[in-house]
Coordinates of C-alpha atoms and ligand atoms in Angstrom, one line a residue:
X1 CA 279.1 -29.7 100.3
X2 CA 282.0 -30.4 98.2
X3 CA 282.8 -27.2 96.6
X4 CA 284.8 -24.1 97.2
X5 CA 283.2 -21.5 99.4
X6 CA 283.6 -18.0 100.5
X7 CA 282.9 -16.6 103.9
X8 CA 281.3 -13.2 104.2
X9 CA 281.6 -11.7 107.9
X10 CA 279.0 -9.2 108.3
X11 CA 279.3 -6.1 110.3
X12 CA 275.8 -4.8 109.8
X13 CA 276.1 -3.1 106.3
X14 CA 273.0 -2.6 104.5
X15 CA 275.0 -4.0 101.5
X16 CA 276.0 -7.2 102.9
X17 CA 273.6 -9.3 101.1
X18 CA 274.6 -7.6 97.9
X19 CA 278.2 -8.9 98.3
X20 CA 276.9 -12.4 98.5
X21 CA 274.7 -11.9 95.3
X22 CA 277.6 -10.6 93.4
X23 CA 279.7 -13.5 94.5
X24 CA 277.0 -16.1 93.6
X25 CA 276.7 -14.3 90.3
X26 CA 280.3 -15.4 89.6
X27 CA 279.1 -19.0 90.2
X28 CA 280.8 -19.0 93.6
X29 CA 279.1 -20.4 96.8
X30 CA 279.3 -18.0 99.6
X31 CA 277.8 -17.7 103.1
X32 CA 277.0 -14.7 105.3
X33 CA 277.8 -15.1 109.0
X34 CA 277.7 -12.4 111.8
X35 CA 281.2 -11.3 112.6
X36 CA 281.0 -12.4 116.2
X37 CA 279.5 -15.8 115.3
X38 CA 281.7 -17.0 112.6
X39 CA 281.4 -20.7 111.7
X40 CA 283.3 -23.2 113.7
X41 CA 284.9 -25.1 110.8
X42 CA 286.9 -22.5 108.7
X43 CA 288.6 -25.2 106.7
X44 CA 286.1 -25.2 103.7
X45 CA 286.3 -21.5 103.1
X46 CA 289.0 -20.5 100.6
X47 CA 288.6 -16.9 101.0
X48 CA 286.9 -14.3 103.5
X49 CA 285.3 -11.1 102.9
X50 CA 284.7 -8.5 105.6
X51 CA 281.6 -6.3 105.1
X52 CA 281.1 -2.7 105.6
X53 CA 279.1 -1.5 108.7
X54 CA 277.2 1.6 110.1
X55 CA 279.6 1.6 113.0
X56 CA 282.8 3.4 113.4
X57 CA 286.4 2.0 114.4
X58 CA 286.8 5.1 116.5
X59 CA 284.9 5.5 119.8
X60 CA 282.8 3.0 121.6
X61 CA 280.9 0.9 119.2
X62 CA 283.9 -0.9 117.5
X63 CA 282.9 -4.2 116.5
X64 CA 285.9 -6.6 116.8
X65 CA 286.1 -9.6 114.7
X66 CA 288.3 -12.7 115.7
X67 CA 290.7 -12.8 112.8
X68 CA 293.5 -15.0 114.2
X69 CA 292.6 -18.0 112.1
X70 CA 292.0 -15.8 109.0
X71 CA 294.4 -13.0 108.6
X72 CA 297.6 -14.2 106.7
X73 CA 296.4 -17.7 106.5
X74 CA 293.5 -17.1 104.0
X75 CA 292.9 -14.5 101.2
X76 CA 291.0 -11.8 102.9
X77 CA 289.1 -8.7 101.2
X78 CA 288.1 -6.0 103.5
X79 CA 285.2 -3.6 102.4
X80 CA 284.8 -0.2 103.9
X81 CA 284.5 -0.7 107.7
X82 CA 286.6 -3.7 107.1
X83 CA 289.2 -1.7 105.5
X84 CA 289.2 0.9 108.2
X85 CA 289.4 -1.9 110.7
X86 CA 292.4 -3.4 109.4
X87 CA 294.0 0.0 109.1
X88 CA 293.2 1.4 112.5
X89 CA 294.2 -1.6 114.5
X90 CA 297.3 -2.6 112.5
X91 CA 299.4 0.6 112.8
X92 CA 297.6 3.0 110.4
X93 CA 295.2 5.9 111.2
X94 CA 291.4 6.5 110.6
X95 CA 289.8 9.9 111.2
X96 CA 286.5 11.6 110.3
X97 CA 286.2 12.6 106.7
X98 CA 286.6 16.3 106.0
X99 CA 284.4 16.2 102.7
X100 CA 281.3 14.3 102.0
X101 CA 282.2 10.8 100.7
X102 CA 278.9 9.5 99.7
X103 CA 277.9 8.5 96.2
X104 CA 279.9 8.3 93.0
X105 CA 283.7 8.9 92.6
X106 CA 286.2 8.0 90.0
X107 CA 289.5 6.3 90.4
X108 CA 292.4 8.7 89.8
X109 CA 295.1 6.4 90.4
X110 CA 295.2 2.5 90.0
X111 CA 298.1 0.2 90.5
X112 CA 297.4 -2.0 87.4
X113 CA 300.4 -4.2 87.9
X114 CA 298.6 -5.9 90.8
X115 CA 296.3 -8.6 89.8
X116 CA 293.8 -7.2 92.2
X117 CA 293.3 -4.2 89.8
X118 CA 293.8 -6.2 86.5
X119 CA 291.4 -5.0 83.8
X120 CA 290.3 -1.8 85.9
X121 CA 291.4 1.5 84.6
X122 CA 291.9 5.1 86.0
X123 CA 288.5 6.8 85.7
X124 CA 286.4 3.7 86.6
X125 CA 283.3 4.9 88.6
X126 CA 283.1 3.5 92.2
X127 CA 280.5 4.1 94.8
X128 CA 281.5 5.5 98.2
X129 CA 279.5 5.5 101.6
X130 CA 281.5 6.2 104.7
X131 CA 282.0 9.0 107.1
X132 CA 285.4 8.1 108.3
X133 CA 288.5 7.8 106.2
X134 CA 291.7 6.0 106.2
X135 CA 294.5 8.7 106.9
X136 CA 297.5 6.2 107.2
X137 CA 297.8 3.0 105.8
X138 CA 298.6 0.1 108.4
X139 CA 302.0 -1.5 108.8
X140 CA 303.2 -3.1 105.4
X141 CA 300.4 -1.3 103.6
X142 CA 300.7 -0.7 99.9
X143 CA 298.5 1.9 98.2
X144 CA 296.6 0.3 95.2
X145 CA 294.1 3.0 94.2
X146 CA 293.0 6.5 95.0
X147 CA 290.1 8.9 94.1
X148 CA 290.2 12.6 94.0
X149 CA 288.9 12.8 97.7
X150 CA 290.0 9.4 99.0
X151 CA 293.8 8.9 98.6
X152 CA 293.6 5.5 100.4
X153 CA 290.7 4.0 98.5
X154 CA 292.4 0.5 98.2
X155 CA 295.5 -1.0 99.7
X156 CA 297.1 -4.4 100.2
X157 CA 299.3 -5.7 103.1
X158 CA 302.5 -6.9 101.7
X159 CA 303.5 -10.4 102.4
X160 CA 299.9 -11.4 103.0
X161 CA 297.0 -12.1 100.6
X162 CA 295.1 -9.2 102.4
X163 CA 293.3 -6.4 100.4
X164 CA 291.3 -3.7 101.4
X165 CA 288.8 -1.1 99.6
X166 CA 287.2 1.9 100.9
X167 CA 284.4 1.8 98.2
X168 CA 281.8 -0.9 97.7
X169 CA 282.3 -3.4 95.0
X170 CA 279.0 -4.9 95.5
X171 CA 276.9 -2.1 94.3
X172 CA 275.9 -1.7 90.7
X173 CA 277.1 1.9 90.7
X174 CA 280.7 0.5 91.1
X175 CA 281.1 -0.2 87.4
X176 CA 284.1 -2.7 87.8
X177 CA 283.0 -4.2 91.2
X178 CA 282.4 -7.6 89.7
X179 CA 285.7 -7.7 88.0
X180 CA 287.4 -6.6 91.2
X181 CA 285.7 -9.6 93.0
X182 CA 286.5 -11.9 90.2
X183 CA 290.1 -10.6 90.4
X184 CA 290.2 -11.3 94.2
X185 CA 288.2 -14.5 94.4
X186 CA 289.3 -16.2 91.1
X187 CA 292.7 -15.1 90.2
X188 CA 294.1 -14.5 93.8
X189 CA 292.3 -16.9 96.0
X190 CA 291.8 -19.6 93.3
X191 CA 288.3 -20.2 94.3
X192 CA 286.5 -22.6 91.9
X193 CA 283.4 -21.2 89.8
X194 CA 281.4 -24.4 90.5
X195 CA 278.1 -23.0 91.9
X196 CA 275.5 -23.3 89.1
X197 CA 271.8 -24.1 89.2
X198 CA 272.4 -27.7 88.0
X199 CA 275.1 -28.3 90.7
X200 CA 272.6 -27.0 93.2
X201 CA 269.9 -29.3 92.0
X202 CA 272.3 -32.2 92.1
X203 CA 273.7 -31.5 95.5
X204 CA 270.4 -30.5 97.2
X205 CA 268.6 -33.7 95.8
X206 CA 271.3 -35.9 97.1
X207 CA 271.2 -33.9 100.6
X208 CA 267.4 -34.4 100.8
X209 CA 267.6 -37.9 100.1
X210 CA 270.0 -38.5 103.0
X211 CA 268.2 -36.3 105.3
X212 CA 264.8 -37.5 104.9
X213 CA 265.3 -41.1 103.7
X214 CA 261.9 -43.0 103.4
X215 CA 260.1 -40.5 105.4
X216 CA 256.9 -38.8 104.3
X217 CA 257.0 -35.1 103.9
X218 CA 254.2 -32.4 103.8
X219 CA 254.5 -29.2 102.1
X220 CA 251.9 -26.2 101.7
X221 CA 251.9 -24.9 98.1
X222 CA 250.9 -21.4 97.6
X223 CA 251.1 -21.1 93.7
X224 CA 254.3 -18.9 94.2
X225 CA 257.6 -19.5 92.9
X226 CA 259.4 -20.4 96.1
X227 CA 257.0 -23.2 97.4
X228 CA 256.7 -24.5 93.7
X229 CA 260.7 -24.8 93.3
X230 CA 260.7 -26.3 96.8
X231 CA 258.1 -29.0 95.9
X232 CA 259.7 -30.0 92.5
X233 CA 263.2 -30.3 94.2
X234 CA 261.8 -32.5 96.9
X235 CA 259.6 -34.4 94.3
X236 CA 262.9 -35.2 92.5
X237 CA 264.4 -36.5 95.8
X238 CA 261.7 -38.4 97.3
X239 CA 258.8 -38.8 94.6
X240 CA 255.5 -40.0 96.0
X241 CA 256.6 -39.6 99.6
X242 CA 256.0 -35.9 99.1
X243 CA 252.3 -34.7 99.9
X244 CA 251.6 -31.2 98.8
X245 CA 248.4 -29.2 100.0
X246 CA 247.2 -26.3 98.2
X247 CA 244.7 -24.4 100.3
X248 CA 242.0 -22.2 98.5
X249 CA 241.6 -19.3 101.2
X250 CA 238.8 -17.6 99.1
X251 CA 241.2 -14.7 98.6
X252 CA 243.1 -15.9 95.5
X253 CA 243.0 -14.4 92.1
X254 CA 240.1 -15.2 89.9
X255 CA 240.1 -18.8 88.7
X256 CA 243.7 -19.1 90.4
X257 CA 242.7 -22.1 92.4
X258 CA 241.5 -24.2 89.6
X259 CA 244.4 -23.3 87.2
X260 CA 247.3 -23.4 89.5
X261 CA 246.1 -27.0 90.7
X262 CA 246.0 -28.2 87.1
X263 CA 249.5 -26.9 86.5
X264 CA 250.8 -28.7 89.5
X265 CA 249.2 -32.0 88.6
X266 CA 250.5 -31.5 85.1
X267 CA 254.1 -31.4 86.8
X268 CA 253.6 -34.7 88.4
X269 CA 253.3 -33.4 91.9
X270 CA 251.2 -35.3 94.4
X271 CA 248.8 -32.3 95.4
X272 CA 245.6 -32.1 97.4
X273 CA 243.6 -29.1 96.6
X274 CA 241.5 -27.9 99.7
X275 CA 238.8 -25.4 99.1
X276 CA 238.3 -23.8 102.6
X277 CA 236.9 -20.6 101.2
X278 CA 233.9 -20.5 103.4
X279 CA 235.9 -21.4 106.5
X280 CA 238.2 -18.4 105.9
X281 CA 235.4 -15.9 105.0
X282 CA 233.3 -17.1 108.0
X283 CA 236.4 -16.4 110.1
X284 CA 237.0 -13.0 108.6
X285 CA 233.4 -11.8 108.9
X286 CA 233.2 -8.2 110.5
X287 CA 237.0 -7.7 111.0
X288 CA 238.2 -4.4 109.5
X289 CA 241.6 -4.1 111.2
X290 CA 244.4 -5.1 108.8
X291 CA 246.4 -7.0 111.3
X292 CA 243.2 -8.5 112.7
X293 CA 242.6 -9.8 109.1
X294 CA 246.2 -11.2 108.7
X295 CA 245.9 -13.0 112.1
X296 CA 242.5 -14.5 111.2
X297 CA 243.8 -15.8 107.9
X298 CA 246.9 -17.1 109.5
X299 CA 245.2 -19.0 112.2
X300 CA 242.7 -20.5 109.8
X301 CA 245.4 -21.5 107.4
X302 CA 247.2 -23.4 110.3
X303 CA 243.8 -25.3 111.2
X304 CA 243.0 -26.5 107.7
X305 CA 246.6 -27.3 107.0
X306 CA 246.6 -29.2 110.2
X307 CA 243.6 -30.9 109.5
X308 CA 244.8 -32.1 106.2
X309 CA 248.2 -33.0 107.5
X310 CA 246.5 -35.3 110.0
X311 CA 245.2 -37.5 107.2
X312 CA 248.6 -38.4 105.9
X313 CA 249.8 -41.4 108.1
X314 CA 253.1 -41.1 109.7
X315 CA 254.3 -37.9 108.1
X316 CA 257.5 -36.6 109.8
X317 CA 258.6 -33.7 108.0
X318 CA 257.2 -30.2 107.0
X319 CA 258.9 -28.7 103.9
X320 CA 258.9 -24.8 103.5
X321 CA 260.0 -22.5 100.7
X322 CA 262.0 -20.3 103.0
X323 CA 264.8 -18.5 101.2
X324 CA 268.1 -17.0 102.2
X325 CA 267.2 -13.5 103.0
X326 CA 264.6 -14.8 105.6
X327 CA 267.4 -17.0 107.2
X328 CA 270.5 -14.5 107.3
X329 CA 271.1 -13.2 110.8
X330 CA 271.9 -9.7 110.6
X331 CA 274.0 -7.7 112.9
X332 CA 271.7 -5.2 114.7
X333 CA 272.6 -1.6 114.2
X334 CA 271.1 -0.5 117.3
X335 CA 272.8 -3.1 119.5
X336 CA 275.3 -0.9 121.0
X337 CA 278.9 -2.0 122.0
X338 CA 278.1 -5.7 122.1
X339 CA 275.9 -5.8 119.1
X340 CA 273.0 -8.2 119.4
X341 CA 272.0 -10.7 116.8
X342 CA 268.6 -10.3 115.1
X343 CA 267.1 -13.5 113.8
X344 CA 264.7 -13.6 110.9
X345 CA 264.1 -17.1 110.9
X346 CA 260.9 -18.0 109.1
X347 CA 260.1 -21.4 110.5
X348 CA 256.4 -21.2 110.1
X349 CA 253.8 -21.1 112.6
X350 CA 252.7 -24.7 113.0
X351 CA 251.5 -25.9 116.4
X352 CA 254.3 -27.5 118.3
X353 CA 252.1 -30.7 118.7
X354 CA 252.5 -31.5 115.3
X355 CA 256.1 -32.1 116.1
X356 CA 257.2 -32.3 112.5
X357 CA 260.9 -31.8 111.5
X358 CA 261.7 -28.9 109.2
X359 CA 263.2 -29.2 105.7
X360 CA 264.0 -26.2 103.8
X361 CA 265.7 -26.8 100.5
X362 CA 266.0 -23.2 99.4
X363 CA 267.2 -21.9 102.7
X364 CA 270.6 -20.9 101.2
X365 CA 269.7 -19.4 98.0
X366 CA 268.2 -15.9 97.0
X367 CA 265.2 -15.2 94.9
X368 CA 266.9 -14.9 91.6
X369 CA 268.6 -18.1 92.1
X370 CA 265.3 -19.8 92.9
X371 CA 264.1 -18.8 89.5
X372 CA 267.4 -20.1 87.9
X373 CA 267.0 -23.5 89.7
X374 CA 263.3 -23.5 88.8
X375 CA 264.3 -22.9 85.0
X376 CA 267.1 -25.5 85.2
X377 CA 264.4 -28.0 86.4
X378 CA 262.1 -27.2 83.5
X379 CA 259.5 -25.4 85.5
X380 CA 257.2 -23.3 83.2
X381 CA 258.7 -19.8 82.6
X382 CA 255.3 -18.3 83.0
X383 CA 255.0 -19.8 86.5
X384 CA 258.6 -18.7 87.4
X385 CA 257.8 -15.1 86.2
X386 CA 254.7 -14.7 88.2
X387 CA 254.5 -11.4 90.3
X388 CA 254.9 -11.7 94.2
X389 CA 251.4 -12.1 95.6
X390 CA 250.9 -11.7 99.5
X391 CA 249.9 -14.7 101.7
X392 CA 246.8 -13.1 102.9
X393 CA 245.9 -12.4 99.2
X394 CA 243.0 -10.2 98.3
X395 CA 242.2 -10.0 102.0
X396 CA 244.5 -7.1 102.4
X397 CA 243.6 -5.6 99.1
X398 CA 239.9 -5.2 100.4
X399 CA 240.0 -2.1 102.7
X400 CA 237.8 -2.6 105.5
X401 CA 235.8 -5.9 106.2
X402 CA 235.5 -8.8 103.9
X403 CA 232.5 -10.2 102.1
X404 CA 232.1 -12.7 99.3
X405 CA 230.7 -10.0 97.2
X406 CA 233.7 -7.8 97.7
X407 CA 236.0 -10.7 96.8
X408 CA 233.9 -11.2 93.6
X409 CA 234.3 -7.5 92.5
X410 CA 238.0 -7.4 93.3
X411 CA 238.7 -10.6 91.6
X412 CA 237.2 -9.3 88.4
X413 CA 238.8 -6.0 88.6
X414 CA 242.2 -7.8 89.3
X415 CA 241.6 -10.2 86.3
X416 CA 240.8 -7.3 83.9
X417 CA 244.0 -5.4 84.9
X418 CA 246.4 -8.3 85.1
X419 CA 245.3 -9.9 81.9
X420 CA 245.5 -6.6 80.1
X421 CA 249.1 -6.1 81.4
X422 CA 249.9 -9.5 79.8
X423 CA 248.1 -8.8 76.6
X424 CA 250.0 -5.6 76.1
X425 CA 253.4 -7.0 77.0
X426 CA 253.8 -4.9 80.1
X427 CA 253.3 -7.7 82.8
X428 CA 257.1 -8.7 82.8
X429 CA 258.1 -5.0 82.9
X430 CA 256.3 -4.7 86.3
X431 CA 257.5 -6.2 89.6
X432 CA 253.9 -6.4 91.2
X433 CA 250.7 -5.2 90.1
X434 CA 247.1 -5.5 91.7
X435 CA 244.0 -3.8 92.5
X436 CA 242.5 -2.5 95.8
X437 CA 238.8 -2.1 96.6
X438 CA 238.3 1.0 98.6
X439 CA 236.0 1.3 101.5
X440 CA 234.2 4.3 100.0
X441 CA 231.4 4.7 97.5
X442 CA 231.4 7.6 95.0
X443 CA 228.8 9.2 92.7
X444 CA 228.6 8.4 89.0
X445 CA 226.3 8.5 86.1
X446 CA 225.5 5.5 84.0
X447 CA 223.0 6.1 81.3
X448 CA 220.4 8.3 82.8
X449 CA 221.0 7.0 86.3
X450 CA 223.0 8.2 89.2
X451 CA 225.2 5.7 90.7
X452 CA 226.7 5.3 94.0
X453 CA 229.3 2.6 93.8
X454 CA 232.8 1.4 94.7
X455 CA 236.1 2.9 93.9
X456 CA 239.0 0.8 92.9
X457 CA 242.6 1.7 92.9
X458 CA 245.1 0.1 90.4
X459 CA 248.7 -0.2 91.5
X460 CA 251.8 -1.3 89.6
X461 CA 255.3 -0.9 91.1
X462 CA 258.9 -1.6 90.0
X463 CA 261.2 -2.9 92.6
X464 CA 263.9 -5.5 93.3
X465 CA 263.0 -6.8 96.6
X466 CA 260.0 -5.0 97.7
X467 CA 261.8 -3.2 100.3
X468 CA 261.7 0.1 98.1
X469 CA 259.5 0.5 95.0
X470 CA 258.3 3.1 92.6
X471 CA 255.1 3.3 90.8
X472 CA 255.3 2.3 86.9
X473 CA 254.6 4.8 84.3
X474 CA 252.1 2.7 82.5
X475 CA 251.0 4.2 79.1
X476 CA 247.8 6.5 79.4
X477 CA 246.2 4.5 76.6
X478 CA 246.6 1.3 78.6
X479 CA 245.1 3.0 81.7
X480 CA 242.3 4.5 79.8
X481 CA 241.5 1.0 78.0
X482 CA 241.6 -0.8 81.4
X483 CA 239.5 1.8 83.3
X484 CA 236.8 1.7 80.7
X485 CA 236.8 -2.1 80.7
X486 CA 236.5 -2.4 84.6
X487 CA 233.7 0.2 84.8
X488 CA 231.8 -1.3 81.8
X489 CA 232.2 -5.0 82.9
X490 CA 232.4 -5.1 86.7
X491 CA 229.0 -4.3 88.3
X492 CA 229.3 -2.5 91.5
X493 CA 232.3 -0.2 90.3
X494 CA 232.0 3.1 88.9
X495 CA 235.4 4.9 89.4
X496 CA 239.0 3.7 88.9
X497 CA 242.2 5.5 90.0
X498 CA 245.9 4.8 89.6
X499 CA 248.3 4.9 92.6
X500 CA 251.2 7.1 91.9
X501 CA 253.0 6.7 95.4
X502 CA 256.5 5.5 95.9
X503 CA 257.7 3.2 98.8
X504 CA 258.7 4.7 101.0
X505 CA 256.9 6.7 102.3
X506 CA 253.8 4.6 101.1
X507 CA 253.9 0.8 100.9
X508 CA 253.0 -1.5 98.2
X509 CA 249.9 -2.9 99.6
X510 CA 247.3 -0.5 101.1
X511 CA 247.1 -2.3 104.3
Ligands
LIG1 P1 254.4 -3.7 101.5 O1 253.0 -3.4 101.4 O2 255.0 -3.9 103.0 O3 254.6 -5.0 100.7 O4 255.3 -2.5 100.8 C1 256.0 -5.5 100.5 C2 256.0 -6.8 99.7 O5 255.5 -7.7 100.9 C3 254.1 -8.3 100.5 N1 253.2 -8.4 101.5 C4 253.0 -9.6 102.1 N2 253.3 -10.8 102.0 N3 252.1 -11.5 103.8 C5 252.9 -11.8 102.7 O6 253.2 -13.2 102.4 C6 251.7 -10.4 104.1 O7 251.0 -10.0 105.2 C7 252.2 -9.2 103.2 N4 252.0 -7.8 103.4 C8 252.7 -7.4 102.4 C9 253.5 -7.4 99.3 O8 252.6 -8.0 98.5 C10 254.8 -7.0 98.8 O9 255.4 -7.9 97.8

């Protein structure tokens, strides 16, 4: 790739991915690599950032990066652990903090005549999260900023383009964090801001053409954002050689198979819709255990996909919508002195005998960037704004065993809820919403009759990545209207409840 790049060396901080996202927001391309597995070729990287870490530079679990080709040779920004590391091993001193240093703090001193702190003033809020503190700066250290409790909050090494900060510029609570990163990357390191959705599309299409040539590629579409954007990118690159398969597992939302298929065809994609509902429901019969259901759905998907892929002659490649968070190798915090590397590669579960090579055009970009790339290629905003929907679909929202009748009931309930959110302008304010069919019946009265029917739970959450989530305070009026509609219109349901649990400790799905 012929554009400026930034290298982020990861020491296992929970915030490392956030550093990458902030850098990308500056339209600068960056990559995260484990501190002990840096890329072999450093030439392309115009600047380096060291992340934070749960480890301490004191004691046994010190993580030692190899910086001989970096320090003094390339602009270097060390954050939190990185800042402590540079201090501790270069003539300074790090000791346990005597006061709590978590959360908000404000800069009480700033050396504004340094480019690093231009446009950032005393009083600016920063976010601290550390239990060690830098007591003495390293050799040639020059103090750049302090807070009330942390004197050495930022420093530089004179004679080098090396900067260090104790606080976290990558979190939103550090108000001028992005400015600080821009000061370092753009003004000091002179990294070009050339990473845009359009440039990504252009370079990725060229790379796919080169990699795949005239080979045929098969891709499983799910109706979700990632697989759709991946398909459109591939289609731009190889046109009719892309064969898409969209499987109806019988656990999709109401009418989703037909409507999404139509939408794909309207986009010019070569898509085969395969209605395998019966095959999935047969396989699921009598299974109540959530992991058992996931497994049955996964295995059946592979069987169906495999059957279909065999109909495409000479297919050589399998394309997937894997995105960067699935790919990043993070440094394990439990790894002890020689931290082990945990891999999250999501290379799918296709049987080996298919022997397909893998192409993953989105493997270096984050979810929000996938949406921006999709928008730049003219994909319908409604499709790009769809809530996440789990692979096993309604299968993990029907608690207990799955039957065609239960799927029908839940599809009706879900459609009323989701359409209601759209009609009332609430859909885009919610990160994910859906309905759960509970494995209990409750007593009710309808007319003069006593009923004994199903209970459904509605769930709507706000989140950024699904890792943590909170329930959404939907208007009472909306809940009342939706509950009435469901009970009046969906045969088999006589009670609606709303889930007001956060994650953690609850999860988003009920299974
Ligand atoms: P939980 O329930 O773990 O869900 O809080 C977090 C996010 O992951 C989705 N999810 C799944 N997605 N296969 C998927 O593809 C699954 O088995 C699965 N389980 C949960 C969930 O919808 C939410 O967005």
